[in-house]
Amino acid sequence: MKRLSDFFKETTLHTFSDYLSLGRRIEQKIIVSELSVESTLNVALLTSSTVNGVKEVLVTQCSFFDVYVNVYVGEYGQYAQEILNPDSDLYASKPDLIIFNIDTKAIASDYFFIPYEQSEESRRSWVNETVVFLLGLVSQACKNTSAKVLLHNLEIPFYSPLGIMENKESYGYIESLEDVNRSLREKCKENSQVFIYDYNAFCSQLGKENLLDSKMYYMGDVKLKPQCIPALCADYAKYIQAIASRTKKCIVLDLDNTLWGGVVGESGIEGVQLGPTPEGRSFLEFQKYLYSLYARGVILAINSKNNVSDAMEVIQNHPHMILKEKCFAAMRINWDDKVANMKSLAKEINIDLDSFVFFDDDQVNREMVRNFLPDVTVIDLPKDPSLYVDTLKRLAFFDTLSLTKEDKNKGEMYQENKSRRELVQTATDLTDYLRMLNITVYLEEVNKNIIPRIAQLTQKTNQFNLTTRRYSEEAISKFSDDENFRIISMSLKDKFGDNGLTGLAIIEKVKNANNWRIDTFLLSCRVLGRRAEDVLLAYILSEAKKADIKYVTGEYIPSPKNMPTKEFYNKNGFININDINGIEVWQYNLENEYFFPEFINYKVL
Amino acid sequence: MSVNDDKLKVLLSKVLAVDIKSISDDTSPENTESWDSFNGLVIVSELEAVFDVHFSMEEVYAVTCVRDIRKALKHHDVDFGQDNTLK
């Protein structure tokens, strides 16, 4: 059966009606069960104007990453009533994401048209009232659901009745609208459930004069031209992709004519185009943008057909090379085929192929990877390198709902992993190697500061994840407030660096059963192979024993990606006591002895 | 059939979600369920984008069927060749 993304890939999408028509087709196929859908999300859209078409176009945009969105569109202009009524259709639609698309004209009413009839004081109070009103709606929505909330900020008009004197007013109309936006942003920063969508920036990007078709506005209260809807939905899709944990992790790059102009094997280091020349600037800036992604935690790798010595000469010694050797988590510079290289990169970095985005100027290589490794996202780099940066900026694969300390240091951590692999070669056996690493594991009960990271790990970890249960920050908060649950986090340091918070267990102290149930047990792929998981498990067993508990049970729920953990409980002395609906239940009798790995230090924080 | 005939039919079939073969000069909101007021506006907007023209509100109100759309487009110098009817 076809995947959703196949439809996206097969369809030419130029006009609004192309998007509209594909969205309808997909919806139709879903109704008659002709499509296999891996993941469905419920999205509610609340608006102050006519937004027909957004639903179908959003279905199209999300099909690209194999997520089907079931869109509920609220009654036109009835957003406040729907939010305030806990029995409304909005809540019955069980949204995962609620989008508030309330436009400036609707919220400002007459103030939009005749702002200077009001005194400065009333302009200031209008700002406060507007912010209180919008945030009041948002907080009601948060109270009634655990959905993420996406609130549009206000489009700042480019017209003022004061014309060129607008900025001379002590508290002007434009300034007042900017204040609403500033205030919304400030007040929502700390709330992990609410996101401000910078609709004003979206309008600027597309050109404020181009957004509104006056005829459609007067005839049908359409405030955004249909031709702009695909771009708006592409922005919404970034949030949906992040909620559905479809974020990509790694950019794999070719070298010649991708990171620099020309072929180093032919022209040598002096001949490549890279630097402050007309030909070299495209590549220089492309590298700067890639570096900025690296700095926010996107992993970079190289897959290039080249002589290692030629390529490394440029990487290490070219004066304008921005992406130095340390930026790459792994490199394949050889004459093997790129498909084989890609597979071995996935193995070395220890992430799945569907986390890769591939950049290569050569169409043959791109097609080969696309055909043989359909999970890899292959970017069609334009022929003209001056368009590389624009192509990169348009990609929305790396957005996450939170950005943790661990994300920002990810590049460095993968570099440290390279050093660890080098150390392996000097060790006599695994125990010797682990001893040389001088590992310390830190165990810590959940607290407010680490909740975003805990939730993120449950959403992103696939391989070493025994149950693959995904939890939002709100769900983790609930667990942490519930005395029947314990969440133990694990951080890891060794001689090469700090890996941060990279493992966790969620434990249910089953009432009246003399049993602790491990609901979730996972470890980031970054720290696999260091037996830190054995420390975490031994700690759980020791804590249970301290609490006079007799049994600890663990579950293994098979997924397409967690096969390597299948034997984890078995290897650690658990006994398989039950298989229910494909879930294996394993039990440890605490009368038996358990051991911490002797060469790993651990500290309880 | 001219290139613009093709463009018009493709556009209408996508917006109205109907088979391209079923579209004729007589296709209208009366005989096409999906041709509601919103899709009517989308047709106008897409025609303007695809054919790079701008219709006045008066022209929009004057459209009652596909024949009228062709007439309006011709008025804006969109070429439909010799034959004036949609095949």
PDB file of N, CA and C in Angstrom, chain A residues 12 15-18 20-21 24 50-53 213-216 218-222 225-227 229, chain B residues 10-11 13-17 36 38-39 41-42 44-50 54-57 60-61:
ATOM      1  N   THR A  12       2.821  17.230  -8.892  1.00  0.00           N
ATOM      2  CA  THR A  12       3.423  18.541  -9.160  1.00  0.00           C
ATOM      3  C   THR A  12       2.612  19.569  -8.388  1.00  0.00           C
ATOM      4  N   THR A  15       0.407  25.435  -7.989  1.00  0.00           N
ATOM      5  CA  THR A  15      -0.642  26.410  -7.674  1.00  0.00           C
ATOM      6  C   THR A  15      -1.393  25.992  -6.411  1.00  0.00           C
ATOM      7  N   PHE A  16      -2.184  26.941  -5.898  1.00  0.00           N
ATOM      8  CA  PHE A  16      -3.019  26.640  -4.738  1.00  0.00           C
ATOM      9  C   PHE A  16      -3.949  25.469  -5.035  1.00  0.00           C
ATOM     10  N   SER A  17      -4.500  25.456  -6.262  1.00  0.00           N
ATOM     11  CA  SER A  17      -5.443  24.371  -6.568  1.00  0.00           C
ATOM     12  C   SER A  17      -4.754  23.008  -6.636  1.00  0.00           C
ATOM     13  N   ASP A  18      -3.442  22.982  -6.930  1.00  0.00           N
ATOM     14  CA  ASP A  18      -2.710  21.708  -6.873  1.00  0.00           C
ATOM     15  C   ASP A  18      -2.714  21.169  -5.438  1.00  0.00           C
ATOM     16  N   LEU A  20      -4.767  22.062  -2.994  1.00  0.00           N
ATOM     17  CA  LEU A  20      -6.150  21.818  -2.587  1.00  0.00           C
ATOM     18  C   LEU A  20      -6.608  20.446  -3.079  1.00  0.00           C
ATOM     19  N   SER A  21      -6.307  20.192  -4.351  1.00  0.00           N
ATOM     20  CA  SER A  21      -6.799  18.977  -4.962  1.00  0.00           C
ATOM     21  C   SER A  21      -6.103  17.737  -4.378  1.00  0.00           C
ATOM     22  N   ARG A  24      -7.598  17.018  -0.906  1.00  0.00           N
ATOM     23  CA  ARG A  24      -8.916  16.356  -1.009  1.00  0.00           C
ATOM     24  C   ARG A  24      -8.761  14.889  -1.372  1.00  0.00           C
ATOM     25  N   THR A  50     -12.495  33.968   6.937  1.00  0.00           N
ATOM     26  CA  THR A  50     -12.701  32.765   6.130  1.00  0.00           C
ATOM     27  C   THR A  50     -11.352  32.104   5.832  1.00  0.00           C
ATOM     28  N   VAL A  51     -11.246  30.840   6.172  1.00  0.00           N
ATOM     29  CA  VAL A  51      -9.968  30.154   5.932  1.00  0.00           C
ATOM     30  C   VAL A  51     -10.178  28.870   5.134  1.00  0.00           C
ATOM     31  N   ASN A  52     -11.235  28.849   4.325  1.00  0.00           N
ATOM     32  CA  ASN A  52     -11.457  27.642   3.518  1.00  0.00           C
ATOM     33  C   ASN A  52     -10.192  27.330   2.728  1.00  0.00           C
ATOM     34  N   GLY A  53      -9.909  26.055   2.603  1.00  0.00           N
ATOM     35  CA  GLY A  53      -8.731  25.652   1.836  1.00  0.00           C
ATOM     36  C   GLY A  53      -7.542  25.332   2.729  1.00  0.00           C
ATOM     37  N   ASP A 213      -6.354  40.131  -1.170  1.00  0.00           N
ATOM     38  CA  ASP A 213      -7.009  40.469  -2.424  1.00  0.00           C
ATOM     39  C   ASP A 213      -8.301  41.173  -2.007  1.00  0.00           C
ATOM     40  N   SER A 214      -8.332  42.507  -2.205  1.00  0.00           N
ATOM     41  CA  SER A 214      -9.466  43.297  -1.682  1.00  0.00           C
ATOM     42  C   SER A 214     -10.805  42.750  -2.147  1.00  0.00           C
ATOM     43  N   LYS A 215     -10.825  42.299  -3.398  1.00  0.00           N
ATOM     44  CA  LYS A 215     -12.091  41.786  -3.944  1.00  0.00           C
ATOM     45  C   LYS A 215     -12.572  40.578  -3.140  1.00  0.00           C
ATOM     46  N   MET A 216     -11.644  39.657  -2.867  1.00  0.00           N
ATOM     47  CA  MET A 216     -12.030  38.459  -2.104  1.00  0.00           C
ATOM     48  C   MET A 216     -12.381  38.824  -0.673  1.00  0.00           C
ATOM     49  N   TYR A 218     -13.736  41.739   0.358  1.00  0.00           N
ATOM     50  CA  TYR A 218     -15.073  42.349   0.416  1.00  0.00           C
ATOM     51  C   TYR A 218     -16.166  41.326   0.110  1.00  0.00           C
ATOM     52  N   MET A 219     -15.862  40.420  -0.823  1.00  0.00           N
ATOM     53  CA  MET A 219     -16.906  39.470  -1.228  1.00  0.00           C
ATOM     54  C   MET A 219     -17.047  38.299  -0.250  1.00  0.00           C
ATOM     55  N   GLY A 220     -15.947  37.896   0.394  1.00  0.00           N
ATOM     56  CA  GLY A 220     -16.056  36.672   1.200  1.00  0.00           C
ATOM     57  C   GLY A 220     -15.293  36.702   2.518  1.00  0.00           C
ATOM     58  N   ASP A 221     -14.861  37.890   2.952  1.00  0.00           N
ATOM     59  CA  ASP A 221     -14.075  38.042   4.179  1.00  0.00           C
ATOM     60  C   ASP A 221     -12.834  37.136   4.174  1.00  0.00           C
ATOM     61  N   VAL A 222     -12.243  36.982   2.985  1.00  0.00           N
ATOM     62  CA  VAL A 222     -11.010  36.201   2.868  1.00  0.00           C
ATOM     63  C   VAL A 222      -9.852  37.172   3.074  1.00  0.00           C
ATOM     64  N   LYS A 225      -4.891  35.674   0.667  1.00  0.00           N
ATOM     65  CA  LYS A 225      -5.076  35.146  -0.694  1.00  0.00           C
ATOM     66  C   LYS A 225      -4.831  33.643  -0.726  1.00  0.00           C
ATOM     67  N   PRO A 226      -5.636  32.882  -1.448  1.00  0.00           N
ATOM     68  CA  PRO A 226      -5.409  31.430  -1.507  1.00  0.00           C
ATOM     69  C   PRO A 226      -3.975  31.066  -1.890  1.00  0.00           C
ATOM     70  N   GLN A 227      -3.361  31.871  -2.768  1.00  0.00           N
ATOM     71  CA  GLN A 227      -1.996  31.527  -3.221  1.00  0.00           C
ATOM     72  C   GLN A 227      -0.976  31.599  -2.074  1.00  0.00           C
ATOM     73  N   ILE A 229      -1.716  30.472   1.012  1.00  0.00           N
ATOM     74  CA  ILE A 229      -2.053  29.430   1.992  1.00  0.00           C
ATOM     75  C   ILE A 229      -1.006  28.304   2.053  1.00  0.00           C
TER      76      ILE A 229
ATOM     77  N   VAL B  10      -8.090  22.352 -16.470  1.00  0.00           N
ATOM     78  CA  VAL B  10      -7.329  21.746 -15.366  1.00  0.00           C
ATOM     79  C   VAL B  10      -7.620  22.489 -14.066  1.00  0.00           C
ATOM     80  N   LEU B  11      -7.604  23.813 -14.175  1.00  0.00           N
ATOM     81  CA  LEU B  11      -7.856  24.646 -12.991  1.00  0.00           C
ATOM     82  C   LEU B  11      -9.247  24.362 -12.412  1.00  0.00           C
ATOM     83  N   SER B  13     -11.155  21.749 -12.841  1.00  0.00           N
ATOM     84  CA  SER B  13     -11.330  20.384 -12.328  1.00  0.00           C
ATOM     85  C   SER B  13     -10.669  20.237 -10.958  1.00  0.00           C
ATOM     86  N   LYS B  14      -9.554  20.940 -10.750  1.00  0.00           N
ATOM     87  CA  LYS B  14      -8.901  20.848  -9.442  1.00  0.00           C
ATOM     88  C   LYS B  14      -9.693  21.576  -8.364  1.00  0.00           C
ATOM     89  N   VAL B  15     -10.127  22.784  -8.662  1.00  0.00           N
ATOM     90  CA  VAL B  15     -10.844  23.555  -7.636  1.00  0.00           C
ATOM     91  C   VAL B  15     -12.202  22.915  -7.332  1.00  0.00           C
ATOM     92  N   LEU B  16     -12.881  22.451  -8.388  1.00  0.00           N
ATOM     93  CA  LEU B  16     -14.235  21.922  -8.175  1.00  0.00           C
ATOM     94  C   LEU B  16     -14.247  20.414  -7.885  1.00  0.00           C
ATOM     95  N   ALA B  17     -13.058  19.808  -7.928  1.00  0.00           N
ATOM     96  CA  ALA B  17     -12.928  18.371  -7.687  1.00  0.00           C
ATOM     97  C   ALA B  17     -13.858  17.568  -8.591  1.00  0.00           C
ATOM     98  N   ASP B  36     -19.533  26.175  -4.941  1.00  0.00           N
ATOM     99  CA  ASP B  36     -20.208  27.020  -3.945  1.00  0.00           C
ATOM    100  C   ASP B  36     -19.558  28.397  -3.953  1.00  0.00           C
ATOM    101  N   PHE B  38     -17.504  29.869  -1.915  1.00  0.00           N
ATOM    102  CA  PHE B  38     -16.068  29.936  -1.650  1.00  0.00           C
ATOM    103  C   PHE B  38     -15.271  29.448  -2.860  1.00  0.00           C
ATOM    104  N   ASN B  39     -15.661  28.297  -3.404  1.00  0.00           N
ATOM    105  CA  ASN B  39     -14.931  27.799  -4.580  1.00  0.00           C
ATOM    106  C   ASN B  39     -15.039  28.771  -5.756  1.00  0.00           C
ATOM    107  N   LEU B  41     -14.959  31.968  -5.451  1.00  0.00           N
ATOM    108  CA  LEU B  41     -13.903  32.960  -5.208  1.00  0.00           C
ATOM    109  C   LEU B  41     -12.520  32.383  -5.504  1.00  0.00           C
ATOM    110  N   VAL B  42     -12.332  31.095  -5.150  1.00  0.00           N
ATOM    111  CA  VAL B  42     -11.035  30.463  -5.417  1.00  0.00           C
ATOM    112  C   VAL B  42     -10.795  30.416  -6.930  1.00  0.00           C
ATOM    113  N   VAL B  44     -11.849  32.495  -9.149  1.00  0.00           N
ATOM    114  CA  VAL B  44     -11.453  33.841  -9.584  1.00  0.00           C
ATOM    115  C   VAL B  44      -9.982  34.076  -9.251  1.00  0.00           C
ATOM    116  N   SER B  45      -9.622  33.769  -8.008  1.00  0.00           N
ATOM    117  CA  SER B  45      -8.266  34.032  -7.553  1.00  0.00           C
ATOM    118  C   SER B  45      -7.235  33.225  -8.346  1.00  0.00           C
ATOM    119  N   GLU B  46      -7.547  31.965  -8.605  1.00  0.00           N
ATOM    120  CA  GLU B  46      -6.629  31.120  -9.364  1.00  0.00           C
ATOM    121  C   GLU B  46      -6.550  31.547 -10.838  1.00  0.00           C
ATOM    122  N   LEU B  47      -7.694  31.977 -11.389  1.00  0.00           N
ATOM    123  CA  LEU B  47      -7.664  32.475 -12.778  1.00  0.00           C
ATOM    124  C   LEU B  47      -6.740  33.682 -12.867  1.00  0.00           C
ATOM    125  N   GLU B  48      -6.853  34.569 -11.873  1.00  0.00           N
ATOM    126  CA  GLU B  48      -6.008  35.773 -11.886  1.00  0.00           C
ATOM    127  C   GLU B  48      -4.527  35.403 -11.778  1.00  0.00           C
ATOM    128  N   ALA B  49      -4.248  34.389 -10.927  1.00  0.00           N
ATOM    129  CA  ALA B  49      -2.844  33.985 -10.740  1.00  0.00           C
ATOM    130  C   ALA B  49      -2.309  33.272 -11.986  1.00  0.00           C
ATOM    131  N   VAL B  50      -3.108  32.353 -12.540  1.00  0.00           N
ATOM    132  CA  VAL B  50      -2.626  31.532 -13.668  1.00  0.00           C
ATOM    133  C   VAL B  50      -2.544  32.349 -14.964  1.00  0.00           C
ATOM    134  N   HIS B  54      -6.551  40.725 -13.899  1.00  0.00           N
ATOM    135  CA  HIS B  54      -7.275  41.175 -12.709  1.00  0.00           C
ATOM    136  C   HIS B  54      -8.718  41.472 -13.089  1.00  0.00           C
ATOM    137  N   PHE B  55      -9.646  40.798 -12.424  1.00  0.00           N
ATOM    138  CA  PHE B  55     -11.068  41.015 -12.704  1.00  0.00           C
ATOM    139  C   PHE B  55     -11.638  42.050 -11.737  1.00  0.00           C
ATOM    140  N   SER B  56     -12.582  42.842 -12.237  1.00  0.00           N
ATOM    141  CA  SER B  56     -13.290  43.763 -11.329  1.00  0.00           C
ATOM    142  C   SER B  56     -14.396  42.985 -10.626  1.00  0.00           C
ATOM    143  N   MET B  57     -14.938  43.561  -9.568  1.00  0.00           N
ATOM    144  CA  MET B  57     -16.032  42.872  -8.873  1.00  0.00           C
ATOM    145  C   MET B  57     -17.228  42.693  -9.816  1.00  0.00           C
ATOM    146  N   VAL B  60     -16.779  39.704 -11.878  1.00  0.00           N
ATOM    147  CA  VAL B  60     -16.974  38.471 -11.102  1.00  0.00           C
ATOM    148  C   VAL B  60     -18.466  38.184 -10.945  1.00  0.00           C
ATOM    149  N   TYR B  61     -19.225  39.227 -10.620  1.00  0.00           N
ATOM    150  CA  TYR B  61     -20.666  39.026 -10.430  1.00  0.00           C
ATOM    151  C   TYR B  61     -21.362  38.600 -11.723  1.00  0.00           C
TER     152      TYR B  61
END
